[in-house]
PDB file of C-alpha atoms in Angstrom:
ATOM      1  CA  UNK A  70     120.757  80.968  61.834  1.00 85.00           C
ATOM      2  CA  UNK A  71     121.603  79.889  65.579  1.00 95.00           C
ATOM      3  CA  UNK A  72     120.038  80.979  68.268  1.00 97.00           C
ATOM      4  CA  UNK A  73     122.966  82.365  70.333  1.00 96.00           C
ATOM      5  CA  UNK A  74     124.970  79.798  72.477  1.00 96.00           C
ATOM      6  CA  UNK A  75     121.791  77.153  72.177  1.00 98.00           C
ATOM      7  CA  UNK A  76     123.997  76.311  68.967  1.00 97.00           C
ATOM      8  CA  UNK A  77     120.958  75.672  67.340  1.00 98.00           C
ATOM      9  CA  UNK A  78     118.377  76.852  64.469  1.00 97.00           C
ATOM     10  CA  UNK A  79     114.918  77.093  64.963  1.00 97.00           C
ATOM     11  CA  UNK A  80     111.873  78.543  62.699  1.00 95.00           C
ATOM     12  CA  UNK A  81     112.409  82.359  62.777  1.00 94.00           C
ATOM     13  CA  UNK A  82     108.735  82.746  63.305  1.00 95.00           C
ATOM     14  CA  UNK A  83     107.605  81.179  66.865  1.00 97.00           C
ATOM     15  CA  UNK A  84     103.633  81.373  67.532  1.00 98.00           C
ATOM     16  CA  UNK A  85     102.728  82.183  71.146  1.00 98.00           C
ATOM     17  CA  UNK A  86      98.868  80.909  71.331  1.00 98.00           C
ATOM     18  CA  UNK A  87      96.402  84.076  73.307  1.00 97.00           C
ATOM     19  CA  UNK A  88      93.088  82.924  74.305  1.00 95.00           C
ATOM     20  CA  UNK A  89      90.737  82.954  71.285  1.00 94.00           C
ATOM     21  CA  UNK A  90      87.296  85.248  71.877  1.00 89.00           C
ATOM     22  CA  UNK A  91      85.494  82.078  70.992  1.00 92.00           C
ATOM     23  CA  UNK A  92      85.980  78.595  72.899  1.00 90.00           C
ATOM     24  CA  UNK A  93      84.876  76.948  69.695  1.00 92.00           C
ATOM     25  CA  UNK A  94      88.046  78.104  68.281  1.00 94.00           C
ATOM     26  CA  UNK A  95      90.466  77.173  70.902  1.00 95.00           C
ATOM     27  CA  UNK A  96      91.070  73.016  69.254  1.00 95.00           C
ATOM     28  CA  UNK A  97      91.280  74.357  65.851  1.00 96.00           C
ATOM     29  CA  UNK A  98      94.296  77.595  66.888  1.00 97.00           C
ATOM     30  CA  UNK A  99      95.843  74.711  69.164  1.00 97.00           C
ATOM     31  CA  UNK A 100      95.540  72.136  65.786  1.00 96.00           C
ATOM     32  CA  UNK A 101      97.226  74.449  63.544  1.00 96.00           C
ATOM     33  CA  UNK A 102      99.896  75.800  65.649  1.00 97.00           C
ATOM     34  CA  UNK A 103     100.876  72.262  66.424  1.00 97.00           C
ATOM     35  CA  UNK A 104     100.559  71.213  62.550  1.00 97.00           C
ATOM     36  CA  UNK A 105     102.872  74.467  61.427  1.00 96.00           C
ATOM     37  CA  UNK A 106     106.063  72.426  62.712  1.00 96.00           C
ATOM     38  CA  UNK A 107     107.035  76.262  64.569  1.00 97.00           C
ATOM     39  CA  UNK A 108     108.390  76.141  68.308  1.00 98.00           C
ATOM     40  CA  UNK A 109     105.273  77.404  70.656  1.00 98.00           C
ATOM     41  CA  UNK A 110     104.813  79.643  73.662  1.00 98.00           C
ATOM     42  CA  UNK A 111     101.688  77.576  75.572  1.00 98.00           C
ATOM     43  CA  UNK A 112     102.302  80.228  78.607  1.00 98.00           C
ATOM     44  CA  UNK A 113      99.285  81.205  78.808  1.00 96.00           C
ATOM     45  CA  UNK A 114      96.538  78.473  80.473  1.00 95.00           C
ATOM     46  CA  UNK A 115      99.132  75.929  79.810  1.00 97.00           C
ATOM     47  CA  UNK A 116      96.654  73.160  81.001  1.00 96.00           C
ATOM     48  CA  UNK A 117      94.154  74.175  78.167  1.00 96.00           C
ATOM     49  CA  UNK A 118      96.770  73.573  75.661  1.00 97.00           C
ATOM     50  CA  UNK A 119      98.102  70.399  76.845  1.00 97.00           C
ATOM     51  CA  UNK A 120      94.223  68.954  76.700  1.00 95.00           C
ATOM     52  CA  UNK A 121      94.540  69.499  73.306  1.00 95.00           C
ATOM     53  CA  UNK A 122      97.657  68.501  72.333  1.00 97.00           C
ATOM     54  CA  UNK A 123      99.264  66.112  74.635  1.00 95.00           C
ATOM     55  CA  UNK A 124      97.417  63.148  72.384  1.00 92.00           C
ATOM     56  CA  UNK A 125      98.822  64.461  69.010  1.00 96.00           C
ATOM     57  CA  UNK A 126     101.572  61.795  67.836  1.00 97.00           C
ATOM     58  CA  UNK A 127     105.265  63.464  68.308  1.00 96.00           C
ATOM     59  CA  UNK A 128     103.747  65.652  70.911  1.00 97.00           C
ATOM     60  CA  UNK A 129     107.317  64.796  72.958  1.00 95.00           C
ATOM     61  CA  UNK A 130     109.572  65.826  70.339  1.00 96.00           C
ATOM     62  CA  UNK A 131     107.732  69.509  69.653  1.00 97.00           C
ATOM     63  CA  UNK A 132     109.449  72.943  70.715  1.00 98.00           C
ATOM     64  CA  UNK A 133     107.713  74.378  73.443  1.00 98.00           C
ATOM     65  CA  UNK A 134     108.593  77.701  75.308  1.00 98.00           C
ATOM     66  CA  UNK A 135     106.487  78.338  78.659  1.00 98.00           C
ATOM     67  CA  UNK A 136     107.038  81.380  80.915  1.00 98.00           C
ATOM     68  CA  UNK A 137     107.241  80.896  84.590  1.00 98.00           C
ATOM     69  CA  UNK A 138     105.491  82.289  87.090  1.00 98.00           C
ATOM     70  CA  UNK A 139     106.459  85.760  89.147  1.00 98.00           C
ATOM     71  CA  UNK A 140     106.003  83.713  92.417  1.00 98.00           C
ATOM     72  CA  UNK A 141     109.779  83.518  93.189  1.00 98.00           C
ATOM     73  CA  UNK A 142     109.599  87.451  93.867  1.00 98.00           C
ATOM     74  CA  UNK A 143     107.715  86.873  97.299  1.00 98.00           C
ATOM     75  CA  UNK A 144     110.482  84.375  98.439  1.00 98.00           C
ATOM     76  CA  UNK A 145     110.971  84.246 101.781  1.00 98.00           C
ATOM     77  CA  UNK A 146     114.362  83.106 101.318  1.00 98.00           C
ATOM     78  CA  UNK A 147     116.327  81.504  99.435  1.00 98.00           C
ATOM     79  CA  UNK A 148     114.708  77.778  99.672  1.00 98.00           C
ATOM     80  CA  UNK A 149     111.495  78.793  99.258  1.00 98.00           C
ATOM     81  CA  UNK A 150     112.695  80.359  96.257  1.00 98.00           C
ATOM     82  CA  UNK A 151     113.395  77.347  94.808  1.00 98.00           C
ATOM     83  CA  UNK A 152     110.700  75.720  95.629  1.00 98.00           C
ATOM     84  CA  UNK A 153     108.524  78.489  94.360  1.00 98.00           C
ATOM     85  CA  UNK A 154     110.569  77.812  90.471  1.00 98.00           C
ATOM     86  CA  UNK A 155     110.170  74.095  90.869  1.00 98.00           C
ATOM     87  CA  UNK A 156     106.511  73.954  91.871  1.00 98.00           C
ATOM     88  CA  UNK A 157     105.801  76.265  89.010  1.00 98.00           C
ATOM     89  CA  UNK A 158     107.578  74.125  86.638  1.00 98.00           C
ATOM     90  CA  UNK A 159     105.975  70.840  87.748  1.00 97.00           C
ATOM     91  CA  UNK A 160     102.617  72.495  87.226  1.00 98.00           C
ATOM     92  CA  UNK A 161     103.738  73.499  83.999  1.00 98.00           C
ATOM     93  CA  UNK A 162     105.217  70.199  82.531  1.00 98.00           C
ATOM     94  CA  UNK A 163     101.810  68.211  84.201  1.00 98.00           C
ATOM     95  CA  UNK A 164      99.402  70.459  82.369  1.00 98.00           C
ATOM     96  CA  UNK A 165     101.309  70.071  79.219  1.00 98.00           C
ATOM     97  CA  UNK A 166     101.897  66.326  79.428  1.00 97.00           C
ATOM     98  CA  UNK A 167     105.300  66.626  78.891  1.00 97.00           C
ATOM     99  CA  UNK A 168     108.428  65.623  80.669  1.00 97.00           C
ATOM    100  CA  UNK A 169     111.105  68.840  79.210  1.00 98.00           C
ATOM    101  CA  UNK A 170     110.009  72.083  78.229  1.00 98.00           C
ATOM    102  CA  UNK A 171     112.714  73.275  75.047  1.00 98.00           C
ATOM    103  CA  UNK A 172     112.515  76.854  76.812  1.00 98.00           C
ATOM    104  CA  UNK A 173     111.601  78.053  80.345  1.00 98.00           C
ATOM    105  CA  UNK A 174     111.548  81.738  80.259  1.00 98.00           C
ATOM    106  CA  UNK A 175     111.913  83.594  84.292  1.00 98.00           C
ATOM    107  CA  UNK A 176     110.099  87.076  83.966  1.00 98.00           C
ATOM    108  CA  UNK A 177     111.878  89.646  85.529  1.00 98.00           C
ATOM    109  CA  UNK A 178     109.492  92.517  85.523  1.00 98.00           C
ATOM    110  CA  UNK A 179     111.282  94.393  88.832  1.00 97.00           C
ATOM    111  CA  UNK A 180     114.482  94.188  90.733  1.00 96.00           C
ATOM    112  CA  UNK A 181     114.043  91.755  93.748  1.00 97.00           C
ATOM    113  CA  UNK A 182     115.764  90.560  96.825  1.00 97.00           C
ATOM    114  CA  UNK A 183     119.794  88.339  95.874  1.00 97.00           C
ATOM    115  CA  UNK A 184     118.279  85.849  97.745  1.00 98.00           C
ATOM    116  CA  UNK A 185     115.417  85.455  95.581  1.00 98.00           C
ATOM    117  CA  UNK A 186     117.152  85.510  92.014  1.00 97.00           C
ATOM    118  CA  UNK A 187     119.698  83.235  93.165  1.00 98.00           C
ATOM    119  CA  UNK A 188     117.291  80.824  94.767  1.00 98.00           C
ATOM    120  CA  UNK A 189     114.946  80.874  91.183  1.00 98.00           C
ATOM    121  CA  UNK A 190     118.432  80.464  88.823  1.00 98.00           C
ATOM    122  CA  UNK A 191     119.744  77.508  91.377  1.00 98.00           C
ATOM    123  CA  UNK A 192     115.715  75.933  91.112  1.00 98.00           C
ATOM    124  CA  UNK A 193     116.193  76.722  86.641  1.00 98.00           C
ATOM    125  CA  UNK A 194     119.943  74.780  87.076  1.00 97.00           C
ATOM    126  CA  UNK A 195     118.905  71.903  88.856  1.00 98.00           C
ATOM    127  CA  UNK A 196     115.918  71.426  85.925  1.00 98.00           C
ATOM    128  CA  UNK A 197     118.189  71.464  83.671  1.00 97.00           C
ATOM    129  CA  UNK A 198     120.079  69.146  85.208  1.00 97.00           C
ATOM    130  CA  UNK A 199     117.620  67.360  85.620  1.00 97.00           C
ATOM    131  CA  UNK A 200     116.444  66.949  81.867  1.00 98.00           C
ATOM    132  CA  UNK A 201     113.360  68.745  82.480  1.00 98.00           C
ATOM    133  CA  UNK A 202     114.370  71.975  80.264  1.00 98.00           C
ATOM    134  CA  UNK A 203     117.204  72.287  77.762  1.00 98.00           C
ATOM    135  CA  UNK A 204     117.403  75.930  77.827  1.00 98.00           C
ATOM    136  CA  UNK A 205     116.802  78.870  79.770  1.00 98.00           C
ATOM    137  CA  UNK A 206     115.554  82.451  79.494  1.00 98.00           C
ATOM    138  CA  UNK A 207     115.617  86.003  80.605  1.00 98.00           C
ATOM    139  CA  UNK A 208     111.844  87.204  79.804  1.00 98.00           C
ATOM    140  CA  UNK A 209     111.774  90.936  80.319  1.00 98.00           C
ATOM    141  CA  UNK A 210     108.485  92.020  81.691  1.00 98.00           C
ATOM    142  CA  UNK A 211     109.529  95.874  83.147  1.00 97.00           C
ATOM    143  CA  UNK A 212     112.036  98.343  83.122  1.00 98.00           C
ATOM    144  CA  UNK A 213     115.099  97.240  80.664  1.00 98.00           C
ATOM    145  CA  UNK A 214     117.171  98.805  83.607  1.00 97.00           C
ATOM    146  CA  UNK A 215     115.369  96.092  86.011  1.00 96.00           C
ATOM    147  CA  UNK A 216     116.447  93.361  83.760  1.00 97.00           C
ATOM    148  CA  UNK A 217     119.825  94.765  83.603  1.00 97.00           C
ATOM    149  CA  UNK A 218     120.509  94.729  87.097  1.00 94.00           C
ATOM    150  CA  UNK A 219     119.420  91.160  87.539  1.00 93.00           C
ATOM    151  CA  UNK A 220     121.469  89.892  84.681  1.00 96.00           C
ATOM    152  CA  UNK A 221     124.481  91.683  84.640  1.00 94.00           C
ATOM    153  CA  UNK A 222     125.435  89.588  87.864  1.00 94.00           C
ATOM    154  CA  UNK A 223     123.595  86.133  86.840  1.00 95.00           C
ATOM    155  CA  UNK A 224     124.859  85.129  83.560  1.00 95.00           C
ATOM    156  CA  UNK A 225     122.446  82.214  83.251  1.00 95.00           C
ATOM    157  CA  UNK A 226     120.574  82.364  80.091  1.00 97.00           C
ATOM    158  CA  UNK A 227     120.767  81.218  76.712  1.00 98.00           C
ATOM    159  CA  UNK A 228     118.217  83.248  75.307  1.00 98.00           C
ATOM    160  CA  UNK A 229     116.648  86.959  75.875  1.00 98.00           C
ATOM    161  CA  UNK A 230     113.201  87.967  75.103  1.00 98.00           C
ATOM    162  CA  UNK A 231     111.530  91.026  74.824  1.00 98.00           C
ATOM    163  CA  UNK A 232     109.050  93.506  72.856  1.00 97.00           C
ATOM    164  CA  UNK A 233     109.810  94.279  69.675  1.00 95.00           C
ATOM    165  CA  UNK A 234     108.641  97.676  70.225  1.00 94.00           C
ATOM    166  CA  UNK A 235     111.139  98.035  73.465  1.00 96.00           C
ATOM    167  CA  UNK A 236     113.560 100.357  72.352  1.00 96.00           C
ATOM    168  CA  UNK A 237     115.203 100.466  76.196  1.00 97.00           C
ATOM    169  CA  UNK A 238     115.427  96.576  75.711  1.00 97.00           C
ATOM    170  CA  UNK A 239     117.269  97.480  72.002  1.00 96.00           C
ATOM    171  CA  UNK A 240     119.241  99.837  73.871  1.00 97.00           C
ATOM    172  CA  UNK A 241     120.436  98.148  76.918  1.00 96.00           C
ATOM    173  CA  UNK A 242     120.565  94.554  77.011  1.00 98.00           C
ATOM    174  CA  UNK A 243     121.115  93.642  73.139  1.00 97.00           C
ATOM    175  CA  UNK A 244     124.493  94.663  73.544  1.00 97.00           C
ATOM    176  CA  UNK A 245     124.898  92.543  76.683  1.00 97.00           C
ATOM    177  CA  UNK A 246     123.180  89.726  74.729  1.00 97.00           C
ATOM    178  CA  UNK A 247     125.511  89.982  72.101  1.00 96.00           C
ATOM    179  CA  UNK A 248     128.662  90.216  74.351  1.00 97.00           C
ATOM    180  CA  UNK A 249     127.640  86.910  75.790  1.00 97.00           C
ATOM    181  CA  UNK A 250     126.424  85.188  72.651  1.00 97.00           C
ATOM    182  CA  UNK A 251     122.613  85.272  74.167  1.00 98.00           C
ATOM    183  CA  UNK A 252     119.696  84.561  71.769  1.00 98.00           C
ATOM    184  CA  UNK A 253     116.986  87.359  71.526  1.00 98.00           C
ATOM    185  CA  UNK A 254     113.553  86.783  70.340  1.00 98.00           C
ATOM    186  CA  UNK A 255     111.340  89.682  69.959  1.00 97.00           C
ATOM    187  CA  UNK A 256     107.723  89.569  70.786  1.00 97.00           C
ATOM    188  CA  UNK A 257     105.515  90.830  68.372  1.00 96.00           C
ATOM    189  CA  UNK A 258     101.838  91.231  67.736  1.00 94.00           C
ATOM    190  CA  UNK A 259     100.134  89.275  64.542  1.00 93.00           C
ATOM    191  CA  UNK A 260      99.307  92.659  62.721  1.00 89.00           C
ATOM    192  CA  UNK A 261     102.837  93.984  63.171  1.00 91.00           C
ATOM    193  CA  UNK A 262     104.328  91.858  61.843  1.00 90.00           C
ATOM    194  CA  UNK A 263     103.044  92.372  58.711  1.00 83.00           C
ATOM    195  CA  UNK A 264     104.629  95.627  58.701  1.00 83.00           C
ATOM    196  CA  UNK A 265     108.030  94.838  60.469  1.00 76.00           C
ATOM    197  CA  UNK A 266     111.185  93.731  59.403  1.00 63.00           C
ATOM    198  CA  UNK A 267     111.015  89.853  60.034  1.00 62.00           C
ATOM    199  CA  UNK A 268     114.829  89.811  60.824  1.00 81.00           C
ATOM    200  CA  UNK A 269     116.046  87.410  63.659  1.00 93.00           C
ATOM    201  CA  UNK A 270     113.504  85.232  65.921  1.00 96.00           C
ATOM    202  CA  UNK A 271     110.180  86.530  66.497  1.00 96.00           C
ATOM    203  CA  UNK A 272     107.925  85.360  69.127  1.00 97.00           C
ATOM    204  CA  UNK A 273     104.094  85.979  67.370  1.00 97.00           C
ATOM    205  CA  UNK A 274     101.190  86.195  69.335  1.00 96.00           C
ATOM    206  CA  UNK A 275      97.854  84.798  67.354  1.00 96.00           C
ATOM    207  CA  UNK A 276      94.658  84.386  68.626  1.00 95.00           C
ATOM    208  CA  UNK A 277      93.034  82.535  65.486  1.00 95.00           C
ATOM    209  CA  UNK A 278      94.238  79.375  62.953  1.00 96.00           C
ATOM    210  CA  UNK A 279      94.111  81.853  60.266  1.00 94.00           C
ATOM    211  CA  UNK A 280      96.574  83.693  61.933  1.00 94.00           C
ATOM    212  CA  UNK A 281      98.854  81.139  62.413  1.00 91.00           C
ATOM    213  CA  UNK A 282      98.339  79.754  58.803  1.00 91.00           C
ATOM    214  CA  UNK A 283      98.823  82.598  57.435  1.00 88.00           C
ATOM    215  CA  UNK A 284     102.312  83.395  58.599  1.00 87.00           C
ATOM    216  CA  UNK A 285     105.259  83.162  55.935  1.00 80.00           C
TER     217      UNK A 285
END
């Protein structure tokens, strides 16, 4: 199945890697995750990841998904907006040891200043551009209605992600996704989805290798 107008298939089951409760088991969740051949969400301490797996052969040619940073939303203006996205994504691909990111996600968790979403989308263009991410994201981190009135004017993603459980997200900007052909992956906790229907792209959050092994 494609995902939307990236006109291409991935694993329907992506692992985003959570901190483990034990740093013992940090190498062997990073190991395994890597090893499963699924695309990975490394958002979280990005530069403890990329420790572990910048040395793994074919490290390069893996599908990672990172979430930027909520900086652009104290923008001055427009510039610094940009260079709020751009610093953020530098940091990213240099903890990661990586020169493109498959997905960079913007969180939109409020509505903010014109100035500032246009500035963040224009810094997410020129990346692209750029070769330093193939695809872009709308990561919903509020309100459904926030997201809404941020993307309803900024058609700029390829893909739309959200909570599984997010029934204002189901409501409101699936449609709008669909209209445009956008991608949607749903986060979704390890023990839910055990129990929900694993339709469509999921985005799985696992804290252990057994997790991550243990997915279908």
């Amino acid at each position: 199945m494609l995902l939307g107008r990236t006109n291409e298939a991935f694993r329907d089951a992506w692992l985003r890697l959570e901190l483990p409760t034990q740093a013992a088991d940090i190498a062997p969740l990073a190991n395994a995750a890597f090893d499963s051949g699924r695309p990975m969400d490394l958002s979280v301490r990005p530069v403890l990841w990329g420790g572990h797996l910048r040395q793994r052969e074919g490290w390069d040619t893996r599908v990672v998904y990172a979430q930027g940073s909520f900086d652009y939303e104290r923008a001055s203006d427009h510039t610094h907006a940009i260079d709020l996205v751009q610093s953020n994504l530098i940091e990213t691909l240099s903890a990661l040891g990586r020169m493109q990111l498959d997905f960079y996600a913007l969180p939109i968790r409020r509505v903010v200043e014109e100035f500032q979403i246009a500035g963040a989308l224009e810094a997410l263009e020129a990346a692209r551009s750029e070769g330093h991410v193939r695809f872009s994201a709308l990561s919903v981190q509020g309100p459904a209605l926030a997201a809404l009135a941020t993307w309803q004017f900024h058609d700029a993603f390829e893909v739309l992600v959200f909570d599984h459980d997010d029934e204002d997200a189901e409501t409101t900007l699936v449609p709008m996704a669909q209209s445009r052909r956008v991608g949607i992956v749903r986060r979704i906790d390890r023990a839910s989805y055990e129990t929900s229907a694993p339709d469509g792209y999921r985005l799985v959050r696992i804290r252990s290798a057994a997790e991550g092994e243990s997915l279908p």
